[in-house]
Tab-separated table of C-alpha atoms in Angstrom:
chain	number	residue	atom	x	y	z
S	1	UNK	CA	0.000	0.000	0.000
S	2	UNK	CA	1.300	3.019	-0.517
S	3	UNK	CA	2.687	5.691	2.043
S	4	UNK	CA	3.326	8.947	3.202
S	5	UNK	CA	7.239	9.055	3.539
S	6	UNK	CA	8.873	11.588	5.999
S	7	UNK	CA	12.579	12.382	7.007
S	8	UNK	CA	14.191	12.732	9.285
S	9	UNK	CA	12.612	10.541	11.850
S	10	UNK	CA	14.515	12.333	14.256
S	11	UNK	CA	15.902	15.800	14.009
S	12	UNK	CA	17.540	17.978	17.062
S	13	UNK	CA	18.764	21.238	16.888
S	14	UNK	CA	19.767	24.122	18.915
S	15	UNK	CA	17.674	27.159	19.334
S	16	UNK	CA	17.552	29.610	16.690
S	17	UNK	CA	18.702	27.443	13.738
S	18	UNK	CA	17.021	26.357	10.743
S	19	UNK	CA	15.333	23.432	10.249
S	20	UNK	CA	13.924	21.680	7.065
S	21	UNK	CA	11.573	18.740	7.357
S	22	UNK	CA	11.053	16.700	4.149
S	23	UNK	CA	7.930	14.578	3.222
S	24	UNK	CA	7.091	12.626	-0.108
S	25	UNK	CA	3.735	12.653	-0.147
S	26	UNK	CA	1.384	9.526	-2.307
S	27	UNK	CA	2.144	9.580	-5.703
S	28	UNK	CA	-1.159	10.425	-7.159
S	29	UNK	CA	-2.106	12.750	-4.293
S	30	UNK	CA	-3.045	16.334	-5.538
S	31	UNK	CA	-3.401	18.035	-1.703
S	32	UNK	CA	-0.787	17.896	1.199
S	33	UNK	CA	-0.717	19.466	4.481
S	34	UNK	CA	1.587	19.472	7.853
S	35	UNK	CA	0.035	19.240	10.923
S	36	UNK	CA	2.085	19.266	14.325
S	37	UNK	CA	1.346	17.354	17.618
S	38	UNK	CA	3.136	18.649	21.115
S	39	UNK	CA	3.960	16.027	23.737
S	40	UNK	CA	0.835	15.172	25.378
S	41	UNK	CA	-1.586	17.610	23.270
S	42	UNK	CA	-3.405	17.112	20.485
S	43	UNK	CA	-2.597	16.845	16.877
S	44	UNK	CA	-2.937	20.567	15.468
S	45	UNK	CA	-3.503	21.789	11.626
S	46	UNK	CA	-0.260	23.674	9.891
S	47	UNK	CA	-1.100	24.996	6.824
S	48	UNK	CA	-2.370	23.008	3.271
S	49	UNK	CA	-1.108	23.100	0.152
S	50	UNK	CA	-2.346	22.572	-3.651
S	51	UNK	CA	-1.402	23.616	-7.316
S	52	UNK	CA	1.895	24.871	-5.534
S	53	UNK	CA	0.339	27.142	-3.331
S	54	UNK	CA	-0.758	27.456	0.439
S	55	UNK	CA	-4.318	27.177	0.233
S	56	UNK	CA	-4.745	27.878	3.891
S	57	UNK	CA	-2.447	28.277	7.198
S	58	UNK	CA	-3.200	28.274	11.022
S	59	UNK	CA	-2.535	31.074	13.196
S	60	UNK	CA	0.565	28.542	14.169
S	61	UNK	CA	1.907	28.843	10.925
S	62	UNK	CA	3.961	32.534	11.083
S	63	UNK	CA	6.225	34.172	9.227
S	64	UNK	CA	9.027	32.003	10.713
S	65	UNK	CA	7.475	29.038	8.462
S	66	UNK	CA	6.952	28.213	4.890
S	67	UNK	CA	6.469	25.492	2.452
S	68	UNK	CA	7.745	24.256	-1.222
S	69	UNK	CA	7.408	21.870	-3.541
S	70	UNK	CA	10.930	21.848	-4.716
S	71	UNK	CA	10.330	18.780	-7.469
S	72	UNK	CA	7.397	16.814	-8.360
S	73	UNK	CA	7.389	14.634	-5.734
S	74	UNK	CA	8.957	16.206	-2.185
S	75	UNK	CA	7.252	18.498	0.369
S	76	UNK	CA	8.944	20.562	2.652
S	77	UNK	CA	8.358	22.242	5.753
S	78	UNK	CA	10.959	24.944	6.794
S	79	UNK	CA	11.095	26.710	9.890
S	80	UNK	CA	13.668	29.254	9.950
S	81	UNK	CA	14.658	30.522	13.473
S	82	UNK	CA	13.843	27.617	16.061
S	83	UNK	CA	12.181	28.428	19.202
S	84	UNK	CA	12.084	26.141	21.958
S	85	UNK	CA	7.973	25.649	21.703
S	86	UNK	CA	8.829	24.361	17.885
S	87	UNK	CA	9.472	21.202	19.482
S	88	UNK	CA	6.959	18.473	18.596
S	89	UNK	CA	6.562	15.798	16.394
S	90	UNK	CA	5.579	16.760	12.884
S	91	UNK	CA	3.514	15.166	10.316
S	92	UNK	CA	2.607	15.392	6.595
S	93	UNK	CA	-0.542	14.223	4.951
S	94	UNK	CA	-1.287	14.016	1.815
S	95	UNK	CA	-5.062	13.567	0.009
S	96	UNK	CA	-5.820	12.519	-3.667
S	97	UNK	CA	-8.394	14.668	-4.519
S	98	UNK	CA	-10.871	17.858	-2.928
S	99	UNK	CA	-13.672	15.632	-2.184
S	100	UNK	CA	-14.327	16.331	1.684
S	101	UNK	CA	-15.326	12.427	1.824
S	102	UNK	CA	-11.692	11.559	0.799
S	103	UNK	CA	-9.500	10.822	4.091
S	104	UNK	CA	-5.899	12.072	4.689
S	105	UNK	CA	-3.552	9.730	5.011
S	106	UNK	CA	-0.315	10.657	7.392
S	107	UNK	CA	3.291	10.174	7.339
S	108	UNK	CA	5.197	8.618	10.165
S	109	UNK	CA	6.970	11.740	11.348
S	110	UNK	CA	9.121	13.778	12.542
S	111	UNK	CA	10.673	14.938	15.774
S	112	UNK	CA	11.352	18.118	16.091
S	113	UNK	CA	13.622	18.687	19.461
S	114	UNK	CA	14.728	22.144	20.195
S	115	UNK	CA	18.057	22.425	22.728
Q	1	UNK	CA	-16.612	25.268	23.504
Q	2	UNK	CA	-13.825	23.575	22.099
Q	3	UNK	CA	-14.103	22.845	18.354
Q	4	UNK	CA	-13.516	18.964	18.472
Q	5	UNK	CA	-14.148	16.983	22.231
Q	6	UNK	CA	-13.736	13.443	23.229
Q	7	UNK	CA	-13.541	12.556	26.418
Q	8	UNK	CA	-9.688	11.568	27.428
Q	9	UNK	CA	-10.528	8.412	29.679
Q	10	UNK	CA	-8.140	6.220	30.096
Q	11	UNK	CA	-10.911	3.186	29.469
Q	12	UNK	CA	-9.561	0.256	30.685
Q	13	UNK	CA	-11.353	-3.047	29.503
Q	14	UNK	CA	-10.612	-6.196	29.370
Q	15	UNK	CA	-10.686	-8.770	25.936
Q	16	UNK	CA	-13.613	-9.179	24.425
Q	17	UNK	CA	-15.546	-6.502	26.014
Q	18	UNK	CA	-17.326	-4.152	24.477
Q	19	UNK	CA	-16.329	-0.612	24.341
Q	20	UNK	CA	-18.101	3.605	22.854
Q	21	UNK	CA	-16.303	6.395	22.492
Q	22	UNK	CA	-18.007	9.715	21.429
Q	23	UNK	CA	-16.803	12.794	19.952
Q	24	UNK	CA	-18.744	16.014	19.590
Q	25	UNK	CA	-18.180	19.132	17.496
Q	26	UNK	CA	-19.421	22.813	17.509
Q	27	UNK	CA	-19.830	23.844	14.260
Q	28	UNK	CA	-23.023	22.410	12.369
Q	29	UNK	CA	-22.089	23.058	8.932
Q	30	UNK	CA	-18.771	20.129	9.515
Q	31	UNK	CA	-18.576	18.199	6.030
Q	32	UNK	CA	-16.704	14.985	7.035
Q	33	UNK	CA	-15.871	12.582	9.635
Q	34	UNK	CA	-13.229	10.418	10.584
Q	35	UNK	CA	-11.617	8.098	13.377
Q	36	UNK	CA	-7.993	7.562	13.547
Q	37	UNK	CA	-6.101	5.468	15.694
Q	38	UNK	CA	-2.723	7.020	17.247
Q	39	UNK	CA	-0.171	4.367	19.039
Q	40	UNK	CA	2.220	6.079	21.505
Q	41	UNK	CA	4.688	8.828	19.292
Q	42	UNK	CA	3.488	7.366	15.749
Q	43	UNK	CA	1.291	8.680	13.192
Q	44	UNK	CA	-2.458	8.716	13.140
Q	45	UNK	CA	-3.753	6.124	11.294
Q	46	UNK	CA	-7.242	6.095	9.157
Q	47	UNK	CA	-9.440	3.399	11.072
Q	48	UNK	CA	-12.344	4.493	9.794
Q	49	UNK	CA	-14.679	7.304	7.819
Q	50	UNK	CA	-18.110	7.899	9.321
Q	51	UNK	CA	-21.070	7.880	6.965
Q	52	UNK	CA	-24.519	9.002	7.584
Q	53	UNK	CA	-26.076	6.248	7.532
Q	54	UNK	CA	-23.122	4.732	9.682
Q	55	UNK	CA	-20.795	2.260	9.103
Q	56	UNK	CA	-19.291	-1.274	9.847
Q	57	UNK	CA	-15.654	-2.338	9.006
Q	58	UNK	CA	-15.464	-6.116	11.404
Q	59	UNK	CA	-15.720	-5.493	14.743
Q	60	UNK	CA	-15.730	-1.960	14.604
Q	61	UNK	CA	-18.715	0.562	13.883
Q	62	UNK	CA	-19.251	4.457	13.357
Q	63	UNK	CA	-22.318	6.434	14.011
Q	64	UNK	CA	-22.898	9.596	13.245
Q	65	UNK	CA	-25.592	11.934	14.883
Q	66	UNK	CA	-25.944	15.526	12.461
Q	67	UNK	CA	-28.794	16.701	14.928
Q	68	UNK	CA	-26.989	16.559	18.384
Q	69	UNK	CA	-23.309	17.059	16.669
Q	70	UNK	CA	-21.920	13.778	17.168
Q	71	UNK	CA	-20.361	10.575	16.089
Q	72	UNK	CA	-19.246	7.505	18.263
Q	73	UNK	CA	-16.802	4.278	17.434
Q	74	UNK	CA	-18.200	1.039	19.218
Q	75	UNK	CA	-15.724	-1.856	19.301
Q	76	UNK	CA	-16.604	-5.297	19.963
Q	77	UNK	CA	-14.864	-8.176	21.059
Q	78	UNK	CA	-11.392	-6.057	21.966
Q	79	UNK	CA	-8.053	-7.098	21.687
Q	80	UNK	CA	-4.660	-6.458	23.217
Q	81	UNK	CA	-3.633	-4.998	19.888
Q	82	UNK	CA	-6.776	-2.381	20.102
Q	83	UNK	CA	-5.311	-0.607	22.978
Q	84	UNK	CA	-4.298	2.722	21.837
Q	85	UNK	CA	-5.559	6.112	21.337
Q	86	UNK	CA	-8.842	6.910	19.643
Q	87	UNK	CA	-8.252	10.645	17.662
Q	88	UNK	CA	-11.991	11.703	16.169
Q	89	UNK	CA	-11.376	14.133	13.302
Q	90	UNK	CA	-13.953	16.987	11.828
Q	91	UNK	CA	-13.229	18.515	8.909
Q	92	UNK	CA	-15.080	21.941	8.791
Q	93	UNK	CA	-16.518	22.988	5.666
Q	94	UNK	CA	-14.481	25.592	3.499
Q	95	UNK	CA	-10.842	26.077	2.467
Q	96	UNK	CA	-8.976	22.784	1.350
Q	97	UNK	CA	-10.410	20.207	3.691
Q	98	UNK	CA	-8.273	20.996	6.898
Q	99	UNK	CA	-8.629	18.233	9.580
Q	100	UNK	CA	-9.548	19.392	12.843
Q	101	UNK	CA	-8.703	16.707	15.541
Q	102	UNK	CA	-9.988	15.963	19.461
Q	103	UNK	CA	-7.067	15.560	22.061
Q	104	UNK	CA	-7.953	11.279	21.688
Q	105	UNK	CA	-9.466	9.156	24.042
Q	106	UNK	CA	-7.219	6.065	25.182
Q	107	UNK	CA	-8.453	2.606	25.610
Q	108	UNK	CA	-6.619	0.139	27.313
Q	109	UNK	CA	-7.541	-3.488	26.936
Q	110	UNK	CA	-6.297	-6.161	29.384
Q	111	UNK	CA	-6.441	-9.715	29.707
Protein backbone atom coordinates (compact mmCIF):
# COMPACT_ATOMS: atom_id res chain seq x y z
CA UNK A 1 0.00 0.00 0.00
CA UNK A 2 1.30 3.02 -0.52
CA UNK A 3 2.69 5.69 2.04
CA UNK A 4 3.33 8.95 3.20
CA UNK A 5 7.24 9.06 3.54
CA UNK A 6 8.87 11.59 6.00
CA UNK A 7 12.58 12.38 7.01
CA UNK A 8 14.19 12.73 9.28
CA UNK A 9 12.61 10.54 11.85
CA UNK A 10 14.52 12.33 14.26
CA UNK A 11 15.90 15.80 14.01
CA UNK A 12 17.54 17.98 17.06
CA UNK A 13 18.76 21.24 16.89
CA UNK A 14 19.77 24.12 18.91
CA UNK A 15 17.67 27.16 19.33
CA UNK A 16 17.55 29.61 16.69
CA UNK A 17 18.70 27.44 13.74
CA UNK A 18 17.02 26.36 10.74
CA UNK A 19 15.33 23.43 10.25
CA UNK A 20 13.92 21.68 7.06
CA UNK A 21 11.57 18.74 7.36
CA UNK A 22 11.05 16.70 4.15
CA UNK A 23 7.93 14.58 3.22
CA UNK A 24 7.09 12.63 -0.11
CA UNK A 25 3.73 12.65 -0.15
CA UNK A 26 1.38 9.53 -2.31
CA UNK A 27 2.14 9.58 -5.70
CA UNK A 28 -1.16 10.42 -7.16
CA UNK A 29 -2.11 12.75 -4.29
CA UNK A 30 -3.05 16.33 -5.54
CA UNK A 31 -3.40 18.04 -1.70
CA UNK A 32 -0.79 17.90 1.20
CA UNK A 33 -0.72 19.47 4.48
CA UNK A 34 1.59 19.47 7.85
CA UNK A 35 0.03 19.24 10.92
CA UNK A 36 2.09 19.27 14.32
CA UNK A 37 1.35 17.35 17.62
CA UNK A 38 3.14 18.65 21.12
CA UNK A 39 3.96 16.03 23.74
CA UNK A 40 0.84 15.17 25.38
CA UNK A 41 -1.59 17.61 23.27
CA UNK A 42 -3.40 17.11 20.49
CA UNK A 43 -2.60 16.85 16.88
CA UNK A 44 -2.94 20.57 15.47
CA UNK A 45 -3.50 21.79 11.63
CA UNK A 46 -0.26 23.67 9.89
CA UNK A 47 -1.10 25.00 6.82
CA UNK A 48 -2.37 23.01 3.27
CA UNK A 49 -1.11 23.10 0.15
CA UNK A 50 -2.35 22.57 -3.65
CA UNK A 51 -1.40 23.62 -7.32
CA UNK A 52 1.89 24.87 -5.53
CA UNK A 53 0.34 27.14 -3.33
CA UNK A 54 -0.76 27.46 0.44
CA UNK A 55 -4.32 27.18 0.23
CA UNK A 56 -4.74 27.88 3.89
CA UNK A 57 -2.45 28.28 7.20
CA UNK A 58 -3.20 28.27 11.02
CA UNK A 59 -2.54 31.07 13.20
CA UNK A 60 0.56 28.54 14.17
CA UNK A 61 1.91 28.84 10.92
CA UNK A 62 3.96 32.53 11.08
CA UNK A 63 6.22 34.17 9.23
CA UNK A 64 9.03 32.00 10.71
CA UNK A 65 7.48 29.04 8.46
CA UNK A 66 6.95 28.21 4.89
CA UNK A 67 6.47 25.49 2.45
CA UNK A 68 7.74 24.26 -1.22
CA UNK A 69 7.41 21.87 -3.54
CA UNK A 70 10.93 21.85 -4.72
CA UNK A 71 10.33 18.78 -7.47
CA UNK A 72 7.40 16.81 -8.36
CA UNK A 73 7.39 14.63 -5.73
CA UNK A 74 8.96 16.21 -2.19
CA UNK A 75 7.25 18.50 0.37
CA UNK A 76 8.94 20.56 2.65
CA UNK A 77 8.36 22.24 5.75
CA UNK A 78 10.96 24.94 6.79
CA UNK A 79 11.09 26.71 9.89
CA UNK A 80 13.67 29.25 9.95
CA UNK A 81 14.66 30.52 13.47
CA UNK A 82 13.84 27.62 16.06
CA UNK A 83 12.18 28.43 19.20
CA UNK A 84 12.08 26.14 21.96
CA UNK A 85 7.97 25.65 21.70
CA UNK A 86 8.83 24.36 17.89
CA UNK A 87 9.47 21.20 19.48
CA UNK A 88 6.96 18.47 18.60
CA UNK A 89 6.56 15.80 16.39
CA UNK A 90 5.58 16.76 12.88
CA UNK A 91 3.51 15.17 10.32
CA UNK A 92 2.61 15.39 6.60
CA UNK A 93 -0.54 14.22 4.95
CA UNK A 94 -1.29 14.02 1.82
CA UNK A 95 -5.06 13.57 0.01
CA UNK A 96 -5.82 12.52 -3.67
CA UNK A 97 -8.39 14.67 -4.52
CA UNK A 98 -10.87 17.86 -2.93
CA UNK A 99 -13.67 15.63 -2.18
CA UNK A 100 -14.33 16.33 1.68
CA UNK A 101 -15.33 12.43 1.82
CA UNK A 102 -11.69 11.56 0.80
CA UNK A 103 -9.50 10.82 4.09
CA UNK A 104 -5.90 12.07 4.69
CA UNK A 105 -3.55 9.73 5.01
CA UNK A 106 -0.31 10.66 7.39
CA UNK A 107 3.29 10.17 7.34
CA UNK A 108 5.20 8.62 10.16
CA UNK A 109 6.97 11.74 11.35
CA UNK A 110 9.12 13.78 12.54
CA UNK A 111 10.67 14.94 15.77
CA UNK A 112 11.35 18.12 16.09
CA UNK A 113 13.62 18.69 19.46
CA UNK A 114 14.73 22.14 20.20
CA UNK A 115 18.06 22.42 22.73
CA UNK B 1 -16.61 25.27 23.50
CA UNK B 2 -13.83 23.58 22.10
CA UNK B 3 -14.10 22.85 18.35
CA UNK B 4 -13.52 18.96 18.47
CA UNK B 5 -14.15 16.98 22.23
CA UNK B 6 -13.74 13.44 23.23
CA UNK B 7 -13.54 12.56 26.42
CA UNK B 8 -9.69 11.57 27.43
CA UNK B 9 -10.53 8.41 29.68
CA UNK B 10 -8.14 6.22 30.10
CA UNK B 11 -10.91 3.19 29.47
CA UNK B 12 -9.56 0.26 30.68
CA UNK B 13 -11.35 -3.05 29.50
CA UNK B 14 -10.61 -6.20 29.37
CA UNK B 15 -10.69 -8.77 25.94
CA UNK B 16 -13.61 -9.18 24.42
CA UNK B 17 -15.55 -6.50 26.01
CA UNK B 18 -17.33 -4.15 24.48
CA UNK B 19 -16.33 -0.61 24.34
CA UNK B 20 -18.10 3.61 22.85
CA UNK B 21 -16.30 6.39 22.49
CA UNK B 22 -18.01 9.71 21.43
CA UNK B 23 -16.80 12.79 19.95
CA UNK B 24 -18.74 16.01 19.59
CA UNK B 25 -18.18 19.13 17.50
CA UNK B 26 -19.42 22.81 17.51
CA UNK B 27 -19.83 23.84 14.26
CA UNK B 28 -23.02 22.41 12.37
CA UNK B 29 -22.09 23.06 8.93
CA UNK B 30 -18.77 20.13 9.52
CA UNK B 31 -18.58 18.20 6.03
CA UNK B 32 -16.70 14.99 7.03
CA UNK B 33 -15.87 12.58 9.63
CA UNK B 34 -13.23 10.42 10.58
CA UNK B 35 -11.62 8.10 13.38
CA UNK B 36 -7.99 7.56 13.55
CA UNK B 37 -6.10 5.47 15.69
CA UNK B 38 -2.72 7.02 17.25
CA UNK B 39 -0.17 4.37 19.04
CA UNK B 40 2.22 6.08 21.51
CA UNK B 41 4.69 8.83 19.29
CA UNK B 42 3.49 7.37 15.75
CA UNK B 43 1.29 8.68 13.19
CA UNK B 44 -2.46 8.72 13.14
CA UNK B 45 -3.75 6.12 11.29
CA UNK B 46 -7.24 6.10 9.16
CA UNK B 47 -9.44 3.40 11.07
CA UNK B 48 -12.34 4.49 9.79
CA UNK B 49 -14.68 7.30 7.82
CA UNK B 50 -18.11 7.90 9.32
CA UNK B 51 -21.07 7.88 6.97
CA UNK B 52 -24.52 9.00 7.58
CA UNK B 53 -26.08 6.25 7.53
CA UNK B 54 -23.12 4.73 9.68
CA UNK B 55 -20.80 2.26 9.10
CA UNK B 56 -19.29 -1.27 9.85
CA UNK B 57 -15.65 -2.34 9.01
CA UNK B 58 -15.46 -6.12 11.40
CA UNK B 59 -15.72 -5.49 14.74
CA UNK B 60 -15.73 -1.96 14.60
CA UNK B 61 -18.72 0.56 13.88
CA UNK B 62 -19.25 4.46 13.36
CA UNK B 63 -22.32 6.43 14.01
CA UNK B 64 -22.90 9.60 13.25
CA UNK B 65 -25.59 11.93 14.88
CA UNK B 66 -25.94 15.53 12.46
CA UNK B 67 -28.79 16.70 14.93
CA UNK B 68 -26.99 16.56 18.38
CA UNK B 69 -23.31 17.06 16.67
CA UNK B 70 -21.92 13.78 17.17
CA UNK B 71 -20.36 10.57 16.09
CA UNK B 72 -19.25 7.51 18.26
CA UNK B 73 -16.80 4.28 17.43
CA UNK B 74 -18.20 1.04 19.22
CA UNK B 75 -15.72 -1.86 19.30
CA UNK B 76 -16.60 -5.30 19.96
CA UNK B 77 -14.86 -8.18 21.06
CA UNK B 78 -11.39 -6.06 21.97
CA UNK B 79 -8.05 -7.10 21.69
CA UNK B 80 -4.66 -6.46 23.22
CA UNK B 81 -3.63 -5.00 19.89
CA UNK B 82 -6.78 -2.38 20.10
CA UNK B 83 -5.31 -0.61 22.98
CA UNK B 84 -4.30 2.72 21.84
CA UNK B 85 -5.56 6.11 21.34
CA UNK B 86 -8.84 6.91 19.64
CA UNK B 87 -8.25 10.64 17.66
CA UNK B 88 -11.99 11.70 16.17
CA UNK B 89 -11.38 14.13 13.30
CA UNK B 90 -13.95 16.99 11.83
CA UNK B 91 -13.23 18.52 8.91
CA UNK B 92 -15.08 21.94 8.79
CA UNK B 93 -16.52 22.99 5.67
CA UNK B 94 -14.48 25.59 3.50
CA UNK B 95 -10.84 26.08 2.47
CA UNK B 96 -8.98 22.78 1.35
CA UNK B 97 -10.41 20.21 3.69
CA UNK B 98 -8.27 21.00 6.90
CA UNK B 99 -8.63 18.23 9.58
CA UNK B 100 -9.55 19.39 12.84
CA UNK B 101 -8.70 16.71 15.54
CA UNK B 102 -9.99 15.96 19.46
CA UNK B 103 -7.07 15.56 22.06
CA UNK B 104 -7.95 11.28 21.69
CA UNK B 105 -9.47 9.16 24.04
CA UNK B 106 -7.22 6.06 25.18
CA UNK B 107 -8.45 2.61 25.61
CA UNK B 108 -6.62 0.14 27.31
CA UNK B 109 -7.54 -3.49 26.94
CA UNK B 110 -6.30 -6.16 29.38
CA UNK B 111 -6.44 -9.72 29.71
Amino acid sequence: EPEVTQTPSHQVTQMGQEVILRCVPISNHLYFYWYRQILGQKVEFLVSFYNNEISEKSEIFDDQFSVERPDGSNFTLKIRSTKLEDSAMYFCASKEEQSSNQPQHFGDGTRLSIL
Amino acid sequence: RKEVEQDPGPFNVPEGATVAFNCTYSNSASQSFFWYRQDCRKEPKLLMSVYSSGNEDGRFTAQLNRASQYISLLIRDSKLSDSATYLCAVLFSGGYNKLIFGAGTRLAVHP
